[in-house]
Coordinates of C-alpha atoms and ligand atoms in Angstrom, one line a residue:
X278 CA -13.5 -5.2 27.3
X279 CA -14.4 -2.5 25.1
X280 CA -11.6 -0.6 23.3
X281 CA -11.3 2.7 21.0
X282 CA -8.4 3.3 19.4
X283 CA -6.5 7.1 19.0
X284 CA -4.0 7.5 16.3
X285 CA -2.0 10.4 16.9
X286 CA -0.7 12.6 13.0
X287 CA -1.3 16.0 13.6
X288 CA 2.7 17.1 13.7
X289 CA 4.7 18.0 10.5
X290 CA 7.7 15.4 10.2
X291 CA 9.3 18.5 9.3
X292 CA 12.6 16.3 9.2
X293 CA 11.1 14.3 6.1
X294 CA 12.2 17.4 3.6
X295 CA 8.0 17.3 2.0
X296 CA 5.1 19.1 1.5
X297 CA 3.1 16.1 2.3
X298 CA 2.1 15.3 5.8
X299 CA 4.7 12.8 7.3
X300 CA 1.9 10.0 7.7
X301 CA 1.1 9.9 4.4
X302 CA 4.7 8.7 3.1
X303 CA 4.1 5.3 2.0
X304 CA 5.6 1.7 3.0
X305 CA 4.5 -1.2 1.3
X306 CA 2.2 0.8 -1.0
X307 CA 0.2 1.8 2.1
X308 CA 0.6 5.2 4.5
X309 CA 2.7 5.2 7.4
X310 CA -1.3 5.9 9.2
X311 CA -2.8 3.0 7.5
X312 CA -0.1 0.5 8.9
X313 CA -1.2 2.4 12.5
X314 CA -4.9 1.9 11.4
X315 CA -4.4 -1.6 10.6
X316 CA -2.9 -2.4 14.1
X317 CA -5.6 -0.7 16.1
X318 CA -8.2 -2.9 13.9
X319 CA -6.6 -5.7 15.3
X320 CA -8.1 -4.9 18.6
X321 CA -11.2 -4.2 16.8
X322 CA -11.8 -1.2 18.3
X323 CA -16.0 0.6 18.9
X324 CA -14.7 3.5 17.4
X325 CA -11.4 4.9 15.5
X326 CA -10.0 8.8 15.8
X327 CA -7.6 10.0 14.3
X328 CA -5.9 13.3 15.2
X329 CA -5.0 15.3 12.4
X330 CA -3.5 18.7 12.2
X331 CA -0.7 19.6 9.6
X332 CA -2.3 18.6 6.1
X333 CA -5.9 17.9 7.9
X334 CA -7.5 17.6 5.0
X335 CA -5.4 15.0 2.9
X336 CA -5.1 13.2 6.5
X337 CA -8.8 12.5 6.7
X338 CA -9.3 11.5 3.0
X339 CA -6.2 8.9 3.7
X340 CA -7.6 8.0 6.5
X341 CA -11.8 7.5 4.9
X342 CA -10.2 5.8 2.2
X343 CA -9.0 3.0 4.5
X344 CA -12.4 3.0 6.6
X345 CA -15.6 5.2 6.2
X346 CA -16.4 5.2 9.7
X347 CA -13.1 6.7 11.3
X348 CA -13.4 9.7 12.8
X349 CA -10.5 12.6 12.3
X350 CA -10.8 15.1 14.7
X351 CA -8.5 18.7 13.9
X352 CA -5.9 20.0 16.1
X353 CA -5.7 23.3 15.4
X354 CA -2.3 24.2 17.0
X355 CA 0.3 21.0 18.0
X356 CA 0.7 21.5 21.8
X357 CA 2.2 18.0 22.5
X358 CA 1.1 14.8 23.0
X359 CA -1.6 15.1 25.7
X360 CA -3.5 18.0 24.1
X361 CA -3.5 15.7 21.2
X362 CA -5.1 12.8 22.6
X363 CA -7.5 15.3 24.5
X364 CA -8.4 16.2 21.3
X365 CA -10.6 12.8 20.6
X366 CA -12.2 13.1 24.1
X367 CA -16.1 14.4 22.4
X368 CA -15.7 11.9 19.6
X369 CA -15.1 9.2 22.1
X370 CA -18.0 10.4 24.2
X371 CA -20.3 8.1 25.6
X372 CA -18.2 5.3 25.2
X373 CA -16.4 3.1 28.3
X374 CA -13.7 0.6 28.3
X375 CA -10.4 1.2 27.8
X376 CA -8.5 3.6 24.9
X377 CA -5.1 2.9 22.6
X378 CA -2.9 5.6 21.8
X379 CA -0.9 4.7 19.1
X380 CA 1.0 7.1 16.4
X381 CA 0.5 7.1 12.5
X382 CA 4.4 7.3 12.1
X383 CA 4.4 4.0 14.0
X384 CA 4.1 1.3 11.6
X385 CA 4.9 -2.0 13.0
X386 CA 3.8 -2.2 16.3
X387 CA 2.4 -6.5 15.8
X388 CA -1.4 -7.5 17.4
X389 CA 0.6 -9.8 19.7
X390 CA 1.6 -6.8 21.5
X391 CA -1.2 -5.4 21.7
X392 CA -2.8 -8.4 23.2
X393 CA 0.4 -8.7 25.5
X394 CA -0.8 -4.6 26.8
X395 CA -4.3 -5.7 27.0
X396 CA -3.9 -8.6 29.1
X397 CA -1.4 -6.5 31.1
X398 CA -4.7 -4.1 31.6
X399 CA -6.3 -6.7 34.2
X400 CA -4.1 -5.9 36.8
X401 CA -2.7 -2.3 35.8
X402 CA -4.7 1.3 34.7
X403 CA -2.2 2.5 31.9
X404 CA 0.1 0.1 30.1
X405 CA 2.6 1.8 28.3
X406 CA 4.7 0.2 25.4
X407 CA 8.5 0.5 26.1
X408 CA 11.7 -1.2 24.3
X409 CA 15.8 -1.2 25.3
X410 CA 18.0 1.1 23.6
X411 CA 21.4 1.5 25.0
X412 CA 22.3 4.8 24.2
X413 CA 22.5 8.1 26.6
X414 CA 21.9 10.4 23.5
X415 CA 18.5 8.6 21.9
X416 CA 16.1 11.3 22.5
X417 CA 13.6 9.2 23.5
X418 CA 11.5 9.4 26.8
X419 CA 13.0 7.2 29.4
X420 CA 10.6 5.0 31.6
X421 CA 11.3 5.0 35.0
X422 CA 10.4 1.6 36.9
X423 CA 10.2 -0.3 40.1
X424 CA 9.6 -3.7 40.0
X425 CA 7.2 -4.2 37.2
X426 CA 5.4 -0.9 38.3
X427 CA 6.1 2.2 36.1
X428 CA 6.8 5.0 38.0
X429 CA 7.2 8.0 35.9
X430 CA 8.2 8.7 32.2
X431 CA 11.0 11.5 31.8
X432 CA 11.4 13.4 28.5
X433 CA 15.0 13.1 27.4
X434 CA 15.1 17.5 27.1
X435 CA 13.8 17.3 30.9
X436 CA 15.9 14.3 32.0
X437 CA 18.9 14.3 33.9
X438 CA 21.9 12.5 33.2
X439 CA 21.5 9.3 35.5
X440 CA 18.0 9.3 33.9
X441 CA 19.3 9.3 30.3
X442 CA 21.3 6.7 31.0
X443 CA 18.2 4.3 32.0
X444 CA 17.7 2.2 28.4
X445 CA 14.2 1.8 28.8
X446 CA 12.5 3.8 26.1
X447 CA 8.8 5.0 25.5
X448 CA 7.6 4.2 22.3
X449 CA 4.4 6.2 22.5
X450 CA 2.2 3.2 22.5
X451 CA -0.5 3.4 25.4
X452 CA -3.5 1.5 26.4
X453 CA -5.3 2.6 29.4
X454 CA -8.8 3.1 31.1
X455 CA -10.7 5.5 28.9
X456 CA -12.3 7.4 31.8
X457 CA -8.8 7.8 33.9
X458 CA -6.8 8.4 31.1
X459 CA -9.0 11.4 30.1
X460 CA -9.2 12.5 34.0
X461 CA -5.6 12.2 34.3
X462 CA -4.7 14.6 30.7
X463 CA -7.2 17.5 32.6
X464 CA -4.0 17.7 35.4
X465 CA -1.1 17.7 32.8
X466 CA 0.4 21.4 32.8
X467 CA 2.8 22.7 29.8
X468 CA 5.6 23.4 32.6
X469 CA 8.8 21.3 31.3
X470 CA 11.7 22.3 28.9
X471 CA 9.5 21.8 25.8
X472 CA 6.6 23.9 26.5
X473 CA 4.0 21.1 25.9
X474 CA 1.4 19.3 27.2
X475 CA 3.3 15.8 27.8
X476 CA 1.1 12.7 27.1
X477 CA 3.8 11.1 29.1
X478 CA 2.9 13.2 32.4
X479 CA -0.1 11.0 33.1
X480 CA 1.8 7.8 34.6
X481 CA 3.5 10.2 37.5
X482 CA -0.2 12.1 38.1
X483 CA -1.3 8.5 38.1
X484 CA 0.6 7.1 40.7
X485 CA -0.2 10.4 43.1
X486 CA -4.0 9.1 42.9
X487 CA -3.4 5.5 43.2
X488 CA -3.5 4.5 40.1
X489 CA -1.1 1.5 38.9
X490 CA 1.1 1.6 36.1
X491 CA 3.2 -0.8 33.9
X492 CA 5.1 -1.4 31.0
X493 CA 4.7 -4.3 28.0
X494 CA 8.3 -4.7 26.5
X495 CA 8.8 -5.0 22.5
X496 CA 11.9 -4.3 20.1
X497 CA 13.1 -1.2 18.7
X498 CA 12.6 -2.8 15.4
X499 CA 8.8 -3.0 16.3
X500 CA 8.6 0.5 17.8
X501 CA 10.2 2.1 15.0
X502 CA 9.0 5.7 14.2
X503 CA 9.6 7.2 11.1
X504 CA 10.9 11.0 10.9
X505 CA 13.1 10.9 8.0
X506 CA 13.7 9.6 4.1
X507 CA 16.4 7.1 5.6
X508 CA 14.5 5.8 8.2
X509 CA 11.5 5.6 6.0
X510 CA 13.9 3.8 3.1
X511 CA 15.0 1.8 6.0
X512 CA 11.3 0.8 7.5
X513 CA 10.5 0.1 3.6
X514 CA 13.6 -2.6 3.5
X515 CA 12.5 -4.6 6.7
X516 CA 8.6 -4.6 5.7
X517 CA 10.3 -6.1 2.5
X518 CA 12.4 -8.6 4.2
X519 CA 9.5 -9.4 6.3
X520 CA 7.0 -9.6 3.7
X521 CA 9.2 -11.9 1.5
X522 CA 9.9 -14.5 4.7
X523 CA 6.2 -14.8 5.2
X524 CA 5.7 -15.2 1.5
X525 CA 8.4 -18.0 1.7
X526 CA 6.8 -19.7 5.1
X527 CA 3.5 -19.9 3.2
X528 CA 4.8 -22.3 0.9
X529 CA 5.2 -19.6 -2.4
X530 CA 8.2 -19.8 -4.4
X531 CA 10.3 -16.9 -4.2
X532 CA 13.2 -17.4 -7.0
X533 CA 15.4 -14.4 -6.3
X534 CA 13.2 -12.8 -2.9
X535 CA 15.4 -9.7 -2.8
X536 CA 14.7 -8.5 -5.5
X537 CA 10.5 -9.3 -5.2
X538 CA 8.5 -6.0 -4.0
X539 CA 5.6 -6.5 -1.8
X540 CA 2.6 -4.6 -0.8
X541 CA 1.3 -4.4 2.6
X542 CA -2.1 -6.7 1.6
X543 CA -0.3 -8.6 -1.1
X544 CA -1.6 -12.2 -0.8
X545 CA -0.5 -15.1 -2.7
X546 CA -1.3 -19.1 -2.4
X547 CA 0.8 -21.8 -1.9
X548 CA 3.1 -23.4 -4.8
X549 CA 2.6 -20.0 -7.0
X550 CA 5.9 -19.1 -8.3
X551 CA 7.1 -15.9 -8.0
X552 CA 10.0 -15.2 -10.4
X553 CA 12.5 -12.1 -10.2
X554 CA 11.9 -8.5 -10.5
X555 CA 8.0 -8.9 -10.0
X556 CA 6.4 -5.4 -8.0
X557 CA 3.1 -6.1 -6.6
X558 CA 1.1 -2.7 -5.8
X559 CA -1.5 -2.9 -3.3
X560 CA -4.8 -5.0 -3.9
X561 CA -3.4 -8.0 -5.4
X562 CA -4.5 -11.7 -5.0
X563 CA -2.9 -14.9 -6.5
X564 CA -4.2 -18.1 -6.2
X565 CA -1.9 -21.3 -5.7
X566 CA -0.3 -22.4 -8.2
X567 CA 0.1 -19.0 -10.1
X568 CA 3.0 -18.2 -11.9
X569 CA 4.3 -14.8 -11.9
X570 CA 7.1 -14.3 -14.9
X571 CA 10.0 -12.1 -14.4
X572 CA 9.1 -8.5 -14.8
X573 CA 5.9 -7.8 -14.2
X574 CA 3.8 -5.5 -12.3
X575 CA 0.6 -6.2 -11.0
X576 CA -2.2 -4.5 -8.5
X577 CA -5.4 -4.6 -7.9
X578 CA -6.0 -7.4 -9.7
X579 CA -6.8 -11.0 -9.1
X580 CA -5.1 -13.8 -10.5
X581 CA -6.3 -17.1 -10.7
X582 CA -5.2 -21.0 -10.2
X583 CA -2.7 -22.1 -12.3
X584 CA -2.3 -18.7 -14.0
X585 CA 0.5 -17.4 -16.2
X586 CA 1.5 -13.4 -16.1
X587 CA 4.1 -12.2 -17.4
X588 CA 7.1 -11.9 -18.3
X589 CA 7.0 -8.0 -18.8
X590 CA 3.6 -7.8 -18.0
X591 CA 1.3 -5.4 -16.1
X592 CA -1.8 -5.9 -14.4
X593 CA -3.7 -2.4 -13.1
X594 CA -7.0 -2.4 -10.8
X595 CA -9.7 -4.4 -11.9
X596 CA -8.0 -7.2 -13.8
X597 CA -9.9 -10.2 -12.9
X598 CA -8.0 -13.6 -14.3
X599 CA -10.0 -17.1 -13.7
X600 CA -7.7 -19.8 -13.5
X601 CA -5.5 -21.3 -16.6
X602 CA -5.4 -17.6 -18.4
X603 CA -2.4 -17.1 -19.9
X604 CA -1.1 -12.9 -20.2
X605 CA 2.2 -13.1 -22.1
X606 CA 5.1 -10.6 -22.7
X607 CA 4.3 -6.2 -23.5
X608 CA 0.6 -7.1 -22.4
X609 CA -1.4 -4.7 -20.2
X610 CA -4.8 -5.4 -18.6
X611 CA -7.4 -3.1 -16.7
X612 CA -11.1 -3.5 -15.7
X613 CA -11.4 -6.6 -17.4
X614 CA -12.8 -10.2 -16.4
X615 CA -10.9 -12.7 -18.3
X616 CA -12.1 -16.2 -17.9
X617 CA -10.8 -19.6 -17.8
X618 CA -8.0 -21.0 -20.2
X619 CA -8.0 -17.5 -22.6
X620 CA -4.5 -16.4 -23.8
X621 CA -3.6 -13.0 -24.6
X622 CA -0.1 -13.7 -25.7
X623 CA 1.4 -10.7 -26.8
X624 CA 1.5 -6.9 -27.0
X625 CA -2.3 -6.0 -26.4
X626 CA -4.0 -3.5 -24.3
X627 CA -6.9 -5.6 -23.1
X628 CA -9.0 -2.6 -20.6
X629 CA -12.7 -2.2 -19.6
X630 CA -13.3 -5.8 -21.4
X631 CA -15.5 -8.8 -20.6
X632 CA -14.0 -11.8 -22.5
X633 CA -15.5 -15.7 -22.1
X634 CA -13.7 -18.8 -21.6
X635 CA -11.0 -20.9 -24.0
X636 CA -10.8 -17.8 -26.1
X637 CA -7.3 -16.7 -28.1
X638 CA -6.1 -12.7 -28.8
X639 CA -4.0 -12.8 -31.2
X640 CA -0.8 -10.3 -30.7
X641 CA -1.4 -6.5 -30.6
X642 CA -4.7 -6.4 -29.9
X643 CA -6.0 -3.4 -28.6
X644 CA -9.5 -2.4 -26.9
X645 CA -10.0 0.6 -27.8
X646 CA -11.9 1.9 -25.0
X647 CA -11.6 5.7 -24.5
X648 CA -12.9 7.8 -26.8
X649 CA -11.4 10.9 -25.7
X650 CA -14.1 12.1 -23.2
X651 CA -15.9 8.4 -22.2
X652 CA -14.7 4.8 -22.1
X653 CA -16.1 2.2 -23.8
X654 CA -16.8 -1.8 -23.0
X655 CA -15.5 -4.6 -25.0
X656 CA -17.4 -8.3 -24.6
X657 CA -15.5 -11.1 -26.2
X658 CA -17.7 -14.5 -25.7
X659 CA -15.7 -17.9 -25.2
X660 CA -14.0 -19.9 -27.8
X661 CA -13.1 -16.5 -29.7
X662 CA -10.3 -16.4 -32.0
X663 CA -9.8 -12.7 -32.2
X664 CA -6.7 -12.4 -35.3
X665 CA -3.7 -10.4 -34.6
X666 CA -3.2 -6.6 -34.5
X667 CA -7.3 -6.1 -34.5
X668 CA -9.0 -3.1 -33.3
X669 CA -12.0 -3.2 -31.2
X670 CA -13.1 0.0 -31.2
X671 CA -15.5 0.0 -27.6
X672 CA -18.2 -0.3 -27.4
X673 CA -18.8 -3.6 -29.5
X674 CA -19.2 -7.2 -29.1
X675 CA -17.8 -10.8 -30.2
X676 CA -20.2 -13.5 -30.0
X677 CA -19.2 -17.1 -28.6
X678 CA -17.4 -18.7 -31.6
X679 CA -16.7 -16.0 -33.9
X680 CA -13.8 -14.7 -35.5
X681 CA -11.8 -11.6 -36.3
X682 CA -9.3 -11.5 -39.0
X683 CA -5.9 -9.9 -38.5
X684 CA -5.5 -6.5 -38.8
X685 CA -9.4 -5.6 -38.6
X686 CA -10.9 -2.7 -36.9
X687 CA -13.7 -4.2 -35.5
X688 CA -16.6 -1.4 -35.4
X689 CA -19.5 -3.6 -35.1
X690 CA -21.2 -6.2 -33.4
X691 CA -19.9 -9.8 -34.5
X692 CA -22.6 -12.2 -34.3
X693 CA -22.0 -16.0 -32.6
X694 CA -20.2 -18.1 -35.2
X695 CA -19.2 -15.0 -37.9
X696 CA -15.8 -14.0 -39.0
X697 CA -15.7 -10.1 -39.2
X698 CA -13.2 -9.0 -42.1
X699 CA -12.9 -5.2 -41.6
X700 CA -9.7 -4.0 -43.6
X701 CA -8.9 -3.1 -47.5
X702 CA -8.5 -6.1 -49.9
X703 CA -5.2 -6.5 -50.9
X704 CA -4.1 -5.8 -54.2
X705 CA -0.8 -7.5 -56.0
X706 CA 0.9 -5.6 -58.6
X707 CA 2.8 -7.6 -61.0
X708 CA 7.2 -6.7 -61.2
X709 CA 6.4 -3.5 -59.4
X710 CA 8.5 -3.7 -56.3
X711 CA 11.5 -4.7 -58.7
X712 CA 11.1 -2.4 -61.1
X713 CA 10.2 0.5 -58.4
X714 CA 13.2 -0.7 -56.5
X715 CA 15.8 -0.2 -59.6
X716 CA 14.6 3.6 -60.3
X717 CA 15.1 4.6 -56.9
X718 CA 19.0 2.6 -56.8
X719 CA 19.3 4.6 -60.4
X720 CA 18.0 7.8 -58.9
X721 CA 20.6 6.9 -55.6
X722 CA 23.6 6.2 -57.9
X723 CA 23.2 9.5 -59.8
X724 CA 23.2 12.1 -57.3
X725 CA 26.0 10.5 -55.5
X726 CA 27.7 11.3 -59.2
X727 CA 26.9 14.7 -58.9
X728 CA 28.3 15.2 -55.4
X729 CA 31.7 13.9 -56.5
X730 CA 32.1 16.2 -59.4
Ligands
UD1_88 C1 7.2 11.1 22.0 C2 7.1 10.8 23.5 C3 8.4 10.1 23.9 C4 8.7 8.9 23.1 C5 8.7 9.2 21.7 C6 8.7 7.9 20.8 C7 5.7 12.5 24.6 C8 5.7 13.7 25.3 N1 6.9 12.0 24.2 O1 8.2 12.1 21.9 O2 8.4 9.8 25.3 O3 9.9 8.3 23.5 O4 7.5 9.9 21.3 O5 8.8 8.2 19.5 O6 4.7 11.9 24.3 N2 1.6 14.6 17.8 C9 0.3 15.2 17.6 N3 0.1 16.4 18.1 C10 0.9 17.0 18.9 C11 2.2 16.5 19.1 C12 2.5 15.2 18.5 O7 -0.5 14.6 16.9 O8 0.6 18.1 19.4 C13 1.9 13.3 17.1 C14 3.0 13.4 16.2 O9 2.5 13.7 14.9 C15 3.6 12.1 16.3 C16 3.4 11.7 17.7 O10 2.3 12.5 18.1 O11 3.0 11.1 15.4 C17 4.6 11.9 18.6 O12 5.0 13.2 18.6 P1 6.5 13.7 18.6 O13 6.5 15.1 18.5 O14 7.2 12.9 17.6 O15 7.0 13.2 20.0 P2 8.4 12.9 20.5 O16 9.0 14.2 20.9 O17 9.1 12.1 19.5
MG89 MG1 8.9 11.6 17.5

């Protein structure tokens, strides 16, 4: 059956304290939205809207950035749920099959239970998501239920005390028939103790035209929305705790898990080790058998079989390690391919770089690859020895087998096979540090003579 998907993050969070819409805040290094928009994907829906309104425009760049082809539709004024959803009715045009609702300050609704609400579609119209909460004062709306029909859903402002105390809870999440859900949003009226125009409404209008209703059940912990910092530092502490029990369950070594940060598309092989105080932004692959030293921080980067980062080392987007590299301690690599077996070992700035296999960078050597205004390629062939503390001033080339000696400033093109010396000839002057040294105690001793007196 055919399915489009409606991710509702027009309202404000106003609760969240920022000047940044609410479904941009960030767990695991992705937006609340994106976690939404990667649960609708699982159902791989015809077509994605989103509904923006506060913040429209950073909203629909967020949301682009995830997946050219979603569509953001505006809301110009919030007017409650239903309106919202009403607003993705033209984009959605033309299209059958049955329609999600889901919210971008959702995040962790799982594709299981999505499969759970679409299997519960066969024999029901709308499906609605709910989960147990035992408390009278939990402001959520209360589903109301006979048998496994759903009857009506009550707001908690418009429900009455025998209704607040029912503990099933509408998380927000609905899957219905596109063409009756959109029939069943032109009846809802704005006439309830909020003023709005109640997504909620449809399941009572439903059951007046004999349409059936039911509910799929999942935890709080799933449902979770997220309206302030603590529930947002909260939500960030169980995708952790989640993210690190997967990692372990996949066969990767976690040596102290707490204290490892994930991202929400982090993904690492079997038998890598993973050692402590390692942050992994998003975009990051590592093969099996990796190891990850203590203290590094690595994303968008790949890192290859057998790999050693780290410790204290970063890796930022476009880092490409083959398998066997070696990046030791104070190193930093970006926009670079670095093939099999190389070693840079210590405290270089390897970025927008092309080195070749088996080749060793001595310590402190830096690409320099920005020349103010442009930046600048390095290529380094294989089997390079590239001597410490040297300068490769970008753009310029190392051929396969050449050499660099310490301390150069490497300003041309090094041919296959050549060492490049680029640095003054040193010069030994006979006694003079001893005798240079003894004028300056002499000087020392006499002023300190003239103090005293
Ligand atoms: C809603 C449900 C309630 C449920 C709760 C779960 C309705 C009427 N109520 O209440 O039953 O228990 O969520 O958290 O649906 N939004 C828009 N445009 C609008 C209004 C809201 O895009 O005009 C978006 C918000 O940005 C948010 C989501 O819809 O992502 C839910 O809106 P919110 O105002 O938080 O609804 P609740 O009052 O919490
Ligand atoms: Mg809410």
């Amino acid at each position: 059956m055919e399915v489009s998907a409606i991710v509702l993050a027009a309202g404000q969070g106003s609760r969240m304290k920022s000047s940044f819409p609410k479904v941009l805040h960030e767990i695991g290094g992705a937006p609340l939205m994106v976690h939404a928009l990667k649960c609708a994907g699982a159902l791989v829906p015809e077509a994605t809207v989103v509904v923006t309104g506060v913040g429209a425009d950073l909203v629909e760049e967020a949301a682009c950035a995830w997946d050219p082809d979603i569509i953001c539709v505006w809301q110009e004024e919030q007017l409650g749920t239903g309106h919202a959803v009403l607003q993705a009715r033209d984009a959605l045009e033309g299209l059958g099959g049955d329609v999600i609702v889901l919210y971008g300050d959702t995040p962790f609704i799982r594709p299981e239970t999505l499969d759970a609400m679409q299997d519960a579609r066969d024999t029901h119209d709308i499906v609605v998501l709910g989960f147990e909460l035992d408390d009278p004062d939990a402001r959520y709306g209360r589903l109301v239920t006979e048998g496994e029909d759903l009857v009506e859903i009550v707001e908690f402002k418009d429900a009455t005390p025998a209704q607040r105390a029912l503990s099933l809870c509408n998380s927000g999440v609905v899957y219905a028939d596109k063409a009756i859900l959109f029939d069943l949003l032109d009846r809802i009226t704005n006439d309830n103790a909020a003023g709005e125009y109640y997504l909620t409404d449809i399941v009572a209008i439903a059951r007046e035209h004999g349409h059936k209703a039911t509910v799929v059940h999942a935890s709080q912990s799933e449902t979770l929305g997220i309206n302030t910092r603590h529930e947002l530092a909260e939500a960030e502490a169980a995708f952790q705790a989640k993210s690190r029990a997967e990692a372990l369950n996949d066969g990767v070594t976690l040596v102290a898990p707490e204290t490892v940060i994930f991202a929400h598309d982090t993904v690492i092989g079997r038998d890598a080790i993973i050692e402590p105080h390692v942050v992994f932004g998003p975009g990051v692959t590592v093969e099996s058998g990796a190891r990850i030293r203590a203290f590094s921080h690595l994303e968008g980067c790949h890192v290859g079989r057998g790999a050693i980062v780290g410790p204290y080392a970063r890796l930022r987007p476009g880092a490409q390690l083959a398998s066997d590299v070696r990046i030791g301690n104070f190193v930093e690599v970006k926009n670079a391919q670095i093939d099999r077996g190389t070693k840079v070992n210590h405290l270089s700035y390897i970025g927008d770089a092309t080195i070749g296999e088996k080749t060793n960078i001595g310590a402190g050597t830096i690409t320099c690859n920005y020349d103010g205004v442009f930046k600048h390629r390095t290529t380094i062939g294989r089997d390079v020895f590239v001597g410490s503390n040297t300068m490769l001033v970008a753009p310029v080339s190392l051929g396969d087998h050449s050499a660099t000696a310490s301390g150069a400033v490497i300003t041309m093109d090094v041919p296959e096979g050549d060492l490049a010396i680029a640095r003054a000839r040193q010069e030994n002057k006979p006694g003079l540090a001893k005798r240079m040294f003894e004028r300056f105690r002499a000087t020392k001793a006499e002023l300190m003579k003239k103090g005293d007196s």
